[in-house]
CSV table of C-alpha atoms in Angstrom, one decimal:
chain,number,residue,atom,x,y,z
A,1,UNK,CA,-13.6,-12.8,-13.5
A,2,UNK,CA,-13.6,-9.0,-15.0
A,3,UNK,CA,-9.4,-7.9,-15.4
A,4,UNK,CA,-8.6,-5.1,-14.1
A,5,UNK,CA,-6.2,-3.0,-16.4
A,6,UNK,CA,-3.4,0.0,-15.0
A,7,UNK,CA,-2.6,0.7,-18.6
A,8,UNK,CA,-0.3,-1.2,-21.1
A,9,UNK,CA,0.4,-4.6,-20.3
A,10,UNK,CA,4.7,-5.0,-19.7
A,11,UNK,CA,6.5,-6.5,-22.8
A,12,UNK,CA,7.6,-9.9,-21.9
A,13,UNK,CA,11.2,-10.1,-22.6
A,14,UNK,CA,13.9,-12.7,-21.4
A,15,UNK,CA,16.8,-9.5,-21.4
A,16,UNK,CA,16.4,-7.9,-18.1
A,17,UNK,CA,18.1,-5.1,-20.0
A,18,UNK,CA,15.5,-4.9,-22.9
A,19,UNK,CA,12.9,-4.8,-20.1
A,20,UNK,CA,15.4,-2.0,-18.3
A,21,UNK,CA,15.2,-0.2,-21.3
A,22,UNK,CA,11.3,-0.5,-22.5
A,23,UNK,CA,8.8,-0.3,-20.0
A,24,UNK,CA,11.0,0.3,-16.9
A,25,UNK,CA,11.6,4.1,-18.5
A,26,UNK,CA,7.9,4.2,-18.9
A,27,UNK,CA,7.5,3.9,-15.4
A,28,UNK,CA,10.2,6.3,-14.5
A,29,UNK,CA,7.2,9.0,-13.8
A,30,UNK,CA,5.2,6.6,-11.4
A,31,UNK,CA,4.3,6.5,-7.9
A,32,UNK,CA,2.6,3.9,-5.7
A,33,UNK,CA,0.9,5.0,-2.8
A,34,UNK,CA,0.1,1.9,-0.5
A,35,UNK,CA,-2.6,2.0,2.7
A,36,UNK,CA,-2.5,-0.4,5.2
A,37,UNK,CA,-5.6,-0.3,7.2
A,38,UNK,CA,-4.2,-2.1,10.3
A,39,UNK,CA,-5.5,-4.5,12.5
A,40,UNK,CA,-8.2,-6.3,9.8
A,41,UNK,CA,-10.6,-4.0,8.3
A,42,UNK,CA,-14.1,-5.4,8.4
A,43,UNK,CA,-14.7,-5.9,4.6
A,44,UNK,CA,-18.5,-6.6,4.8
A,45,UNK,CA,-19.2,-3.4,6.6
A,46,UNK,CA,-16.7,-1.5,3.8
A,47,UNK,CA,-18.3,-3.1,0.5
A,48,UNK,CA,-21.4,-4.2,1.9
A,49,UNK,CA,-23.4,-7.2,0.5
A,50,UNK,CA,-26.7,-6.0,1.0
A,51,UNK,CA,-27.9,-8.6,-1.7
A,52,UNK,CA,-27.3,-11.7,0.3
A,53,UNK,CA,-29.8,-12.5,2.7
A,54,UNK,CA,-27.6,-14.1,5.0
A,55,UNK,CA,-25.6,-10.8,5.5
A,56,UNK,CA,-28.2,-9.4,8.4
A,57,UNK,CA,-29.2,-12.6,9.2
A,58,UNK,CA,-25.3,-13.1,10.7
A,59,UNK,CA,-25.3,-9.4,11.5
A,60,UNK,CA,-28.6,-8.5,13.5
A,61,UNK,CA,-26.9,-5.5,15.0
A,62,UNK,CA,-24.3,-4.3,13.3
A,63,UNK,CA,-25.5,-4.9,9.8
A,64,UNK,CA,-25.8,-1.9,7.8
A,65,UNK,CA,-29.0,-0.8,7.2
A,66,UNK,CA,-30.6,0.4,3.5
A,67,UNK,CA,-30.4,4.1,4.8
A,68,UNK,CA,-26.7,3.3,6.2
A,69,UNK,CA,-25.3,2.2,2.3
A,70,UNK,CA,-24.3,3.8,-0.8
A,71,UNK,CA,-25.6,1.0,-3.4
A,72,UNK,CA,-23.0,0.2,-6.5
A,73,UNK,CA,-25.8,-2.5,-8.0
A,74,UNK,CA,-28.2,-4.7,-6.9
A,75,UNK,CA,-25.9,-7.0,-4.5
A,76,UNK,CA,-23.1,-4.7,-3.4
A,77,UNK,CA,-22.5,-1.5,-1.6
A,78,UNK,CA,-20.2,0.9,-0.2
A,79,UNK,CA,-20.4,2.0,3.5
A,80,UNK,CA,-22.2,5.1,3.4
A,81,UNK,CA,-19.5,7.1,5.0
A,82,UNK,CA,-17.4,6.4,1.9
A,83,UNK,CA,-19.2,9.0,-0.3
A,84,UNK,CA,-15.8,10.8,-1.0
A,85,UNK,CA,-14.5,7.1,-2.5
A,86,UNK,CA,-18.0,6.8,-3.9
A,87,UNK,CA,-17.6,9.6,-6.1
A,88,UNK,CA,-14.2,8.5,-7.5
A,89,UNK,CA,-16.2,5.3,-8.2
A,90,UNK,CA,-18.5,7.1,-10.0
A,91,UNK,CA,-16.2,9.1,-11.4
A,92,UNK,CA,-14.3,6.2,-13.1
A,93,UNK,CA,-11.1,6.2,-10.9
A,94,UNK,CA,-11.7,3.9,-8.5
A,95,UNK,CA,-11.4,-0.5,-9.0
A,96,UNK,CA,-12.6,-2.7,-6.1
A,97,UNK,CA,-11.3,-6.2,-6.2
A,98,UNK,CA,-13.4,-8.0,-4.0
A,99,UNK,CA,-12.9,-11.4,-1.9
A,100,UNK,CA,-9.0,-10.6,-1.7
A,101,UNK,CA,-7.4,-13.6,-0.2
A,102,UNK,CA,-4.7,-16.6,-0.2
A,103,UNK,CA,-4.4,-20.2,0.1
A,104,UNK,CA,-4.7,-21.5,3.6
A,105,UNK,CA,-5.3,-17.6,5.4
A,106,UNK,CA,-3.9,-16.9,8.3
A,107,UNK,CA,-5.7,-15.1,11.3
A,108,UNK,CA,-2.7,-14.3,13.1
A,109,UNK,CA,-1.9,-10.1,13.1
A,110,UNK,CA,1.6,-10.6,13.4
A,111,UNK,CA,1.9,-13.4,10.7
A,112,UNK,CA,-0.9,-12.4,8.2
A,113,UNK,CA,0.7,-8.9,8.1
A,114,UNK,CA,4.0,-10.6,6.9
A,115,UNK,CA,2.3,-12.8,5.0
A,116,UNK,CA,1.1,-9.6,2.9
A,117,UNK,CA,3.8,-7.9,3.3
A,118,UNK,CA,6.6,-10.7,1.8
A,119,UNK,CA,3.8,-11.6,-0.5
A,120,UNK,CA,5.0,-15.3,0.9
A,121,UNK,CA,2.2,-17.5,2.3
A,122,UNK,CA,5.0,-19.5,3.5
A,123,UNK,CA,6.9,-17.2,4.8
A,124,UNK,CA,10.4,-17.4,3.2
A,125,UNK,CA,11.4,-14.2,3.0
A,126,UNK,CA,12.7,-11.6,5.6
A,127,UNK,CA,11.9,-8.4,3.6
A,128,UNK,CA,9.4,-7.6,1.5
A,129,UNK,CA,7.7,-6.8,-1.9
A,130,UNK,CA,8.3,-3.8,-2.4
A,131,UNK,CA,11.7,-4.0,-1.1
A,132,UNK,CA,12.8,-6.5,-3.2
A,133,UNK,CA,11.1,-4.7,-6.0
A,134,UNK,CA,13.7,-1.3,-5.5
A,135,UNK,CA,16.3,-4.3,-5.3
A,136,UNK,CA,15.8,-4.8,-8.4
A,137,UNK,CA,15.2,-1.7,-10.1
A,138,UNK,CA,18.3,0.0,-8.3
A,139,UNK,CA,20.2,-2.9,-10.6
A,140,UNK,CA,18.9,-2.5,-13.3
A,141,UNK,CA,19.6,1.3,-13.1
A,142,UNK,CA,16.5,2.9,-12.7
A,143,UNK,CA,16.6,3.9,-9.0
A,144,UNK,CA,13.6,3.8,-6.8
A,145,UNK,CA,13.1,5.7,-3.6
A,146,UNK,CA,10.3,4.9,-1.2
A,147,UNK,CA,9.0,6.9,1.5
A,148,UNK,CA,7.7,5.5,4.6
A,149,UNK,CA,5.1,8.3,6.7
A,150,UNK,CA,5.3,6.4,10.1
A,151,UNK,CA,8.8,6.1,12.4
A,152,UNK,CA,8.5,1.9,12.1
A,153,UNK,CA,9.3,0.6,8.8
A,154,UNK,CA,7.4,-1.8,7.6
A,155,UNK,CA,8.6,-5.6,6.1
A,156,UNK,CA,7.0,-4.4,2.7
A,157,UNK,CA,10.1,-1.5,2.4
A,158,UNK,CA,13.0,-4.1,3.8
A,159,UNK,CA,15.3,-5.2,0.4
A,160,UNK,CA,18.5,-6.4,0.4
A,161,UNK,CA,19.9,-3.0,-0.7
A,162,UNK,CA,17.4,-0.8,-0.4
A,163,UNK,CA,16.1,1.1,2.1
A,164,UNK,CA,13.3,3.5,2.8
A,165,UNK,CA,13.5,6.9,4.1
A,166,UNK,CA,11.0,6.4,6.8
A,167,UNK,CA,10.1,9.4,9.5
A,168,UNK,CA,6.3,10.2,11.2
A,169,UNK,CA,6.9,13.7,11.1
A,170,UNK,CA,8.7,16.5,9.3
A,171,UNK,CA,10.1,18.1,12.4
A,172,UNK,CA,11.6,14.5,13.4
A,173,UNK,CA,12.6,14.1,9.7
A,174,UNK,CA,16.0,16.4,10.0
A,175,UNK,CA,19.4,15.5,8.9
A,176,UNK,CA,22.5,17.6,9.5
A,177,UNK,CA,25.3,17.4,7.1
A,178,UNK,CA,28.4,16.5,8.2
A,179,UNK,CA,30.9,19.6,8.2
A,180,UNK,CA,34.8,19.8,8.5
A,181,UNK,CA,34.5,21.2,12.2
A,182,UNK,CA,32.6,18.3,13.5
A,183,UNK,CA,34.9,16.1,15.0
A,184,UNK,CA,33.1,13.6,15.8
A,185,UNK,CA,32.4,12.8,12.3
A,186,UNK,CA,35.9,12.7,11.3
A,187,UNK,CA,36.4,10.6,13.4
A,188,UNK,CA,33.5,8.3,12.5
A,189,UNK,CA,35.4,8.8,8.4
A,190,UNK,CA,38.4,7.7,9.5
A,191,UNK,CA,37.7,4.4,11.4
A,192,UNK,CA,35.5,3.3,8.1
A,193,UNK,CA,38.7,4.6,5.8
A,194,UNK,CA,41.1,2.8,7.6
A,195,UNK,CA,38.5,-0.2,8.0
A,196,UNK,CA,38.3,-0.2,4.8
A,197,UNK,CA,41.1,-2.3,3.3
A,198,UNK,CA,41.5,-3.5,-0.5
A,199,UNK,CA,41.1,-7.3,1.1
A,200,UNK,CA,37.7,-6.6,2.5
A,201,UNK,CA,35.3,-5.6,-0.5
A,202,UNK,CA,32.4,-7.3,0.9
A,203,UNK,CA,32.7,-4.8,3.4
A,204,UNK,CA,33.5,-2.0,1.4
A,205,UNK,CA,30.4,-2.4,-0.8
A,206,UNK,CA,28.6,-2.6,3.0
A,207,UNK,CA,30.1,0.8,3.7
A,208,UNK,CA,29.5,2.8,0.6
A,209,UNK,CA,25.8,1.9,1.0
A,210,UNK,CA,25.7,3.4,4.4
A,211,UNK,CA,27.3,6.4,3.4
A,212,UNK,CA,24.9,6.8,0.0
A,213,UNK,CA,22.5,6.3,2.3
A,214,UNK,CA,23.0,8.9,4.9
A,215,UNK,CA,23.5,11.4,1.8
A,216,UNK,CA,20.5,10.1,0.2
A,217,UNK,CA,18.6,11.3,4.1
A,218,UNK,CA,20.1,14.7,3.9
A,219,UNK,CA,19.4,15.6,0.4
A,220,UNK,CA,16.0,14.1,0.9
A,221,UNK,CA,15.8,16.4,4.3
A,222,UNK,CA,15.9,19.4,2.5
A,223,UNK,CA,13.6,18.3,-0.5
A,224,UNK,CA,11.0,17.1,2.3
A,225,UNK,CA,11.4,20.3,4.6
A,226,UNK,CA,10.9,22.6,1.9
A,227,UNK,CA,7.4,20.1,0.7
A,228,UNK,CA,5.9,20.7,3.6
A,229,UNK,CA,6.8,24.2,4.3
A,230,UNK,CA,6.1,25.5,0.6
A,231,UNK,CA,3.1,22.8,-0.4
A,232,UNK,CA,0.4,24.4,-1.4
A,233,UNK,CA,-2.4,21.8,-1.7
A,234,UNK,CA,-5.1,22.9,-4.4
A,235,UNK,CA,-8.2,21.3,-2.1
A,236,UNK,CA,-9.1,21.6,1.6
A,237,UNK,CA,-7.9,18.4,3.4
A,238,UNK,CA,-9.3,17.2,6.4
A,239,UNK,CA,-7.9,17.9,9.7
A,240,UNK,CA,-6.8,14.5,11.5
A,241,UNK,CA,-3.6,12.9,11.3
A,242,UNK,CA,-4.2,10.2,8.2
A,243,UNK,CA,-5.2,13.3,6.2
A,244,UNK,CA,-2.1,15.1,7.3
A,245,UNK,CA,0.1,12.1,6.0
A,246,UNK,CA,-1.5,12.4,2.3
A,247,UNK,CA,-1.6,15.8,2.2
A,248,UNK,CA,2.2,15.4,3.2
A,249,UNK,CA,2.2,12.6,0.4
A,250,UNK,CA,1.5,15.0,-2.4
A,251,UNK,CA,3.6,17.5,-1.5
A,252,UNK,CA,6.4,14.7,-1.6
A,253,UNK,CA,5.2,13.4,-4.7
A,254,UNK,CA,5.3,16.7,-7.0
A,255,UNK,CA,8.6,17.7,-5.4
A,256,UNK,CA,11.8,16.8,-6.8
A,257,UNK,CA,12.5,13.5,-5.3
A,258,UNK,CA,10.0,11.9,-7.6
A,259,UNK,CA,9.2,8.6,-5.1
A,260,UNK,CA,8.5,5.4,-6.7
A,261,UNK,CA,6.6,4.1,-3.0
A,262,UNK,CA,5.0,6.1,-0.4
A,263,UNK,CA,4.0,3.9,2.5
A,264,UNK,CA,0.6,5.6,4.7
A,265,UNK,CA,-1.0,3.4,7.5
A,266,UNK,CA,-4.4,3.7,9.6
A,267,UNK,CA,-4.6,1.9,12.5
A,268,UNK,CA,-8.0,1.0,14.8
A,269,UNK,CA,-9.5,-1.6,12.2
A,270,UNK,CA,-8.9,-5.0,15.1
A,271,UNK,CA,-12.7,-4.4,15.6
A,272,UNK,CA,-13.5,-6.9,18.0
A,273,UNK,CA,-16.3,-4.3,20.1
A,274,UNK,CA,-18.3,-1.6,19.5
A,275,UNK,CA,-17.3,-2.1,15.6
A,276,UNK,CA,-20.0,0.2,14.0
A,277,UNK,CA,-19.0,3.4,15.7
A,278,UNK,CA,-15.5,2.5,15.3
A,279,UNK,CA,-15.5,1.3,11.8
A,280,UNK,CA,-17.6,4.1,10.4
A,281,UNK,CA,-15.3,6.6,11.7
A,282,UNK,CA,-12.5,5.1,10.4
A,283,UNK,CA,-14.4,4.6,6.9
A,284,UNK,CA,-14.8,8.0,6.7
A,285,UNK,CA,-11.2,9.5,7.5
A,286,UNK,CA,-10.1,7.4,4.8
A,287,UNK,CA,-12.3,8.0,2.3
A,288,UNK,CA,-12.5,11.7,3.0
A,289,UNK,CA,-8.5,11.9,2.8
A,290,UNK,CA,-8.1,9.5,-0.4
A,291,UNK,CA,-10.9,12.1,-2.4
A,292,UNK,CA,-8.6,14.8,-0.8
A,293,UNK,CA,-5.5,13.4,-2.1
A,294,UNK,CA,-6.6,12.5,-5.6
A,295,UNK,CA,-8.3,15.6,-5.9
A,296,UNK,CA,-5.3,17.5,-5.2
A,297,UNK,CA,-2.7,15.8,-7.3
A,298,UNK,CA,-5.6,15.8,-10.1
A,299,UNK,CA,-5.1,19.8,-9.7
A,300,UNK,CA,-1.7,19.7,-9.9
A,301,UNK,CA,-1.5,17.4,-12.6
A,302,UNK,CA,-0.1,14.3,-10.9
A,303,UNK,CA,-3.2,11.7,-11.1
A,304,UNK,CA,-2.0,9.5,-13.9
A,305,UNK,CA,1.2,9.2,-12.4
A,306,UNK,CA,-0.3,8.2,-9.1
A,307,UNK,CA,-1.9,4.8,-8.1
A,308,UNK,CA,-3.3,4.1,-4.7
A,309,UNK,CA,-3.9,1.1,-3.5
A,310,UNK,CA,-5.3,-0.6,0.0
A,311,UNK,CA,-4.5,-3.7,2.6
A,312,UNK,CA,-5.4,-5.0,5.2
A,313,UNK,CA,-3.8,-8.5,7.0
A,314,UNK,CA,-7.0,-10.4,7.1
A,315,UNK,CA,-10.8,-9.3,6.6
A,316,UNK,CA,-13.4,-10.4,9.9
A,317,UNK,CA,-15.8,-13.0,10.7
A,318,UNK,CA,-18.9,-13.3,8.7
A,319,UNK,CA,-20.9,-13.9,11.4
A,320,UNK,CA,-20.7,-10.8,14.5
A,321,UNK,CA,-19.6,-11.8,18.0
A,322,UNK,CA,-21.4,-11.2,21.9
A,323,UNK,CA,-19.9,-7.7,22.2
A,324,UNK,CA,-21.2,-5.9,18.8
A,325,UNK,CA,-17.8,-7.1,16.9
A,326,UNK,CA,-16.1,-9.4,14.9
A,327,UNK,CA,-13.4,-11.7,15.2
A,328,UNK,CA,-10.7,-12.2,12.7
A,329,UNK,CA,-11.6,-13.6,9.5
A,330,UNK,CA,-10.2,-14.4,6.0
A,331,UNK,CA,-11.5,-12.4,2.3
A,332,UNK,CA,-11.7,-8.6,1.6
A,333,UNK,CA,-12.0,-5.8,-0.8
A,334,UNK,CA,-8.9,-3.8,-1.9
A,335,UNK,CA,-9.2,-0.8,-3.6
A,336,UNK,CA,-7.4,0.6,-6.0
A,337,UNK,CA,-7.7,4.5,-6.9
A,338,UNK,CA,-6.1,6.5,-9.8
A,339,UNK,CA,-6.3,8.5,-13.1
A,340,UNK,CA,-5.2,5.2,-15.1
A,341,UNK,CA,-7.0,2.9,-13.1
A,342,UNK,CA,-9.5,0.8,-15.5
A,343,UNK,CA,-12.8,1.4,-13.3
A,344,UNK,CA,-15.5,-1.3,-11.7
A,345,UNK,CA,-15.8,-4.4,-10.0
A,346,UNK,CA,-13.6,-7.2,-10.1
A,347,UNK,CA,-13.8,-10.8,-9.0
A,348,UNK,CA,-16.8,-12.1,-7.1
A,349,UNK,CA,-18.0,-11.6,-3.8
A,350,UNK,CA,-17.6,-14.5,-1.9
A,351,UNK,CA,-20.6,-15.7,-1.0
A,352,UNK,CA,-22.0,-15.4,2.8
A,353,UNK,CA,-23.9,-18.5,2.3
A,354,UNK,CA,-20.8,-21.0,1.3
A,355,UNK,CA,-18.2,-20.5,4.1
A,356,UNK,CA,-15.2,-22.5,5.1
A,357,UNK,CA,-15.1,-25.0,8.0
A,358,UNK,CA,-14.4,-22.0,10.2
A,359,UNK,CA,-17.4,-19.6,8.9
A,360,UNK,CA,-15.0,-17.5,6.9
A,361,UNK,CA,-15.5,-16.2,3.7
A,362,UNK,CA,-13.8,-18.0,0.8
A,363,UNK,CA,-11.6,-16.1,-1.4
A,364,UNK,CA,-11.3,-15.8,-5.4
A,365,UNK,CA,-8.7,-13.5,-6.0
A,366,UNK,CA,-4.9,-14.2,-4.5
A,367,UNK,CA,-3.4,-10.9,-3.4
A,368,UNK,CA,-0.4,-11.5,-5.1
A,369,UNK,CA,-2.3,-11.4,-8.6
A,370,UNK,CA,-2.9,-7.5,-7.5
A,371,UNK,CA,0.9,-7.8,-6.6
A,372,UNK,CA,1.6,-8.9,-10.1
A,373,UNK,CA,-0.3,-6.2,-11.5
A,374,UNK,CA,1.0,-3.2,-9.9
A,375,UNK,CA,4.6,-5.3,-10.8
A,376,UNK,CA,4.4,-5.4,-14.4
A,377,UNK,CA,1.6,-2.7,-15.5
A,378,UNK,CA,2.4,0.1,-13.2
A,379,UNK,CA,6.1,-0.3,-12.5
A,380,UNK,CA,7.9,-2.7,-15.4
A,381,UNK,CA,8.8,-5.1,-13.4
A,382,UNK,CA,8.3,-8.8,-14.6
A,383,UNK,CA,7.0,-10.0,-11.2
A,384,UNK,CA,8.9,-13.6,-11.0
A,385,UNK,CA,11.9,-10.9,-10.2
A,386,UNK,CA,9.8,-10.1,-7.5
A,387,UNK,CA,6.9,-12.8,-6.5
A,388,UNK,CA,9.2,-15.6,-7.5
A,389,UNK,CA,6.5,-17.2,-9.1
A,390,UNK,CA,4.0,-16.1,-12.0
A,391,UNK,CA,0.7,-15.2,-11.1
A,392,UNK,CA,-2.1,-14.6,-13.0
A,393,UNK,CA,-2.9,-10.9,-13.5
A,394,UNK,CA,-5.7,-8.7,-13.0
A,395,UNK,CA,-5.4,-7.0,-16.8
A,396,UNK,CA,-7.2,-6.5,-20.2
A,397,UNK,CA,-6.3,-9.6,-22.2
């Protein structure tokens, strides 16, 4: 298995304050942009194993063809309307970690999406990863601020303490501050003050976080109207909505709030008709807006500092169904984009020919080992704060 590397590996250390004060600083400068493609993105149609003979053999009609692919080697493949993605391949920003999976999949949307999102196969959390991640930053003293682009936030923002500031768009994304004429906000100040009592500090700590947290939205109004409205991207983006979001995404990244998380999704990939059409089209607006988006923040200086990195809740069936789909299946690619990424393949493809007892692919890679990764190498985290367990990571050893 080829490691994948984001840069120095964290310094293990049983002092959450050594690690506070060692690597955590070194990530005070990092972002994590995360993509969920939802509704399962078709992984064999994405990175295409046009090596395996069994590949058109289960796909007779929506099988790429040789003129339809962008070849990596002699097995593999990229979609061919991924040249923009291609290009940061070839360019050495770009890692694909192929047959991305966990013990004992799941092929429900609903659960597989908070399987990945809790990063608990047995789902016994309520929030998520990345949640639980600003949990523990925010105590150790290194804040972290994530921003959700879409209006419902996702169980990968959800912490105990921390929240994300989460709108769809910037005109919805508005907060007024309170002034000494508004009454109804006096009056809202007084109920929590007199509410409030010495005997209740439970409820006291509950309180100051909703009031940090409504000045946090303000300030973070202002620093988010003025991105948008004063961003000046240094690359032409596409016009659709995805590319809108990333474009929005760098102007949020160089500005002063400095987030740790952005959050983008793309919905359409539950690709159960008609997938070529589809698929492609989707293919495209992502890779299109992700060779925007590095571009851009390459230009303004911000690619190091940036990692992006993809999911989806399941990959599809090997084998395509009676109405030019597929069903929902198990393994996929993820990809992972950036100035520091370590380039190239990692893992194995699972093989086409060696399928579980319900014709699905057979991962190699756990996605919490990429969890792990982004953990400790990109934000100095060590990841049993996070994971609760120790998982093997994707790095240089």
């Amino acid at each position: 298995m080829t490691p994948l590397s984001l840069g120095p590996t964290v310094i293990e250390a049983t002092d959450n304050n050594k690690l506070a004060t060692s690597t955590l600083q070194n990530a005070s400068n990092k972002t994590l942009v995360v993509i969920q493609l939802m509704g399962g993105n078709d992984g064999l149609n994405t990175v295409v194993p046009y090596g395996q003979a069994a590949y058109l053999q289960n796909r007779p009609t929506i099988g790429l063809q040789a003129a339809e692919i962008l070849p990596i080697d002699g097995d593999i493949a990229l979609n061919s309307q991924m040249s923009g993605m291609m290009d940061l391949y070839k360019s050495n920003k770009m890692a694909i970690i192929q047959g991305v999976s966990y013990p004992n999949p799941n092929l429900s949307h609903f659960q597989a999406t908070a399987i990945w999102e809790s990063a608990a196969p047995d789902l016994p959390f309520s929030n998520g990863w990345l949640g639980r991640y600003m949990d523990v930053a925010n105590k150790l003293g290194t804040p972290a601020t994530a921003v959700n682009l879409q209006d419902l936030v996702p169980q990968a923002l959800l912490g105990v303490t921390s929240q994300p500031l989460s709108f769809s768009s910037v005109q919805r994304f508005k907060v007024n501050p309170l002034t000494k004429n508004d009454t109804s906000s006096q009056s809202v100040m007084q109920q929590l003050n007199e509410t409030a009592c010495n005997a209740c500090g439970e409820y006291n700590t509950l309180v100051n976080q909703m009031m940090q947290s409504g000045l946090d939205a303000m300030s973070a109004s202002a620093v988010i109207q003025a991105a948008s409205n004063s961003y000046t991207p240094q690359v032409t983006y596409p016009t659709n909505d995805f590319s809108n979001r990333l474009k929005l995404a760098a102007g949020i990244i160089v500005s002063s709030i400095k987030p740790k998380i952005v959050y983008v999704t793309l919905g359409g990939f539950d690709t159960h008709g008609n997938q070529k059409a589809a698929q492609n089209a989707l293919l495209k607006q992502l890779s299109d807006a992700v060779s925007a988006f590095y571009n851009d923040l390459a230009a303004q200086g911000f690619a190091n500092n940036t990692l992006m990195m993809t999911f989806s809740e399941f990959g599809r069936r090997v084998k395509e169904n009676g109405s030019r789909g597929t069903d929902h299946g198990t393994a996929l690619p993820q990809f992972m984009v950036g100035g520091q990424v370590s380039p190239g393949l990692y893992g194995t493809y699972p093989s086409l020919s060696s399928l579980d007892h319900s014709g699905n692919l057979v991962g190699n890679i756990d996605f919490r080992q990429t969890y792990a990764t982004v953990l400790e190498d990109w934000f100095g985290i060590q990841q049993t704060e996070v994971l609760g367990s120790s998982f093997t990571k994707l790095t240089v050893v």
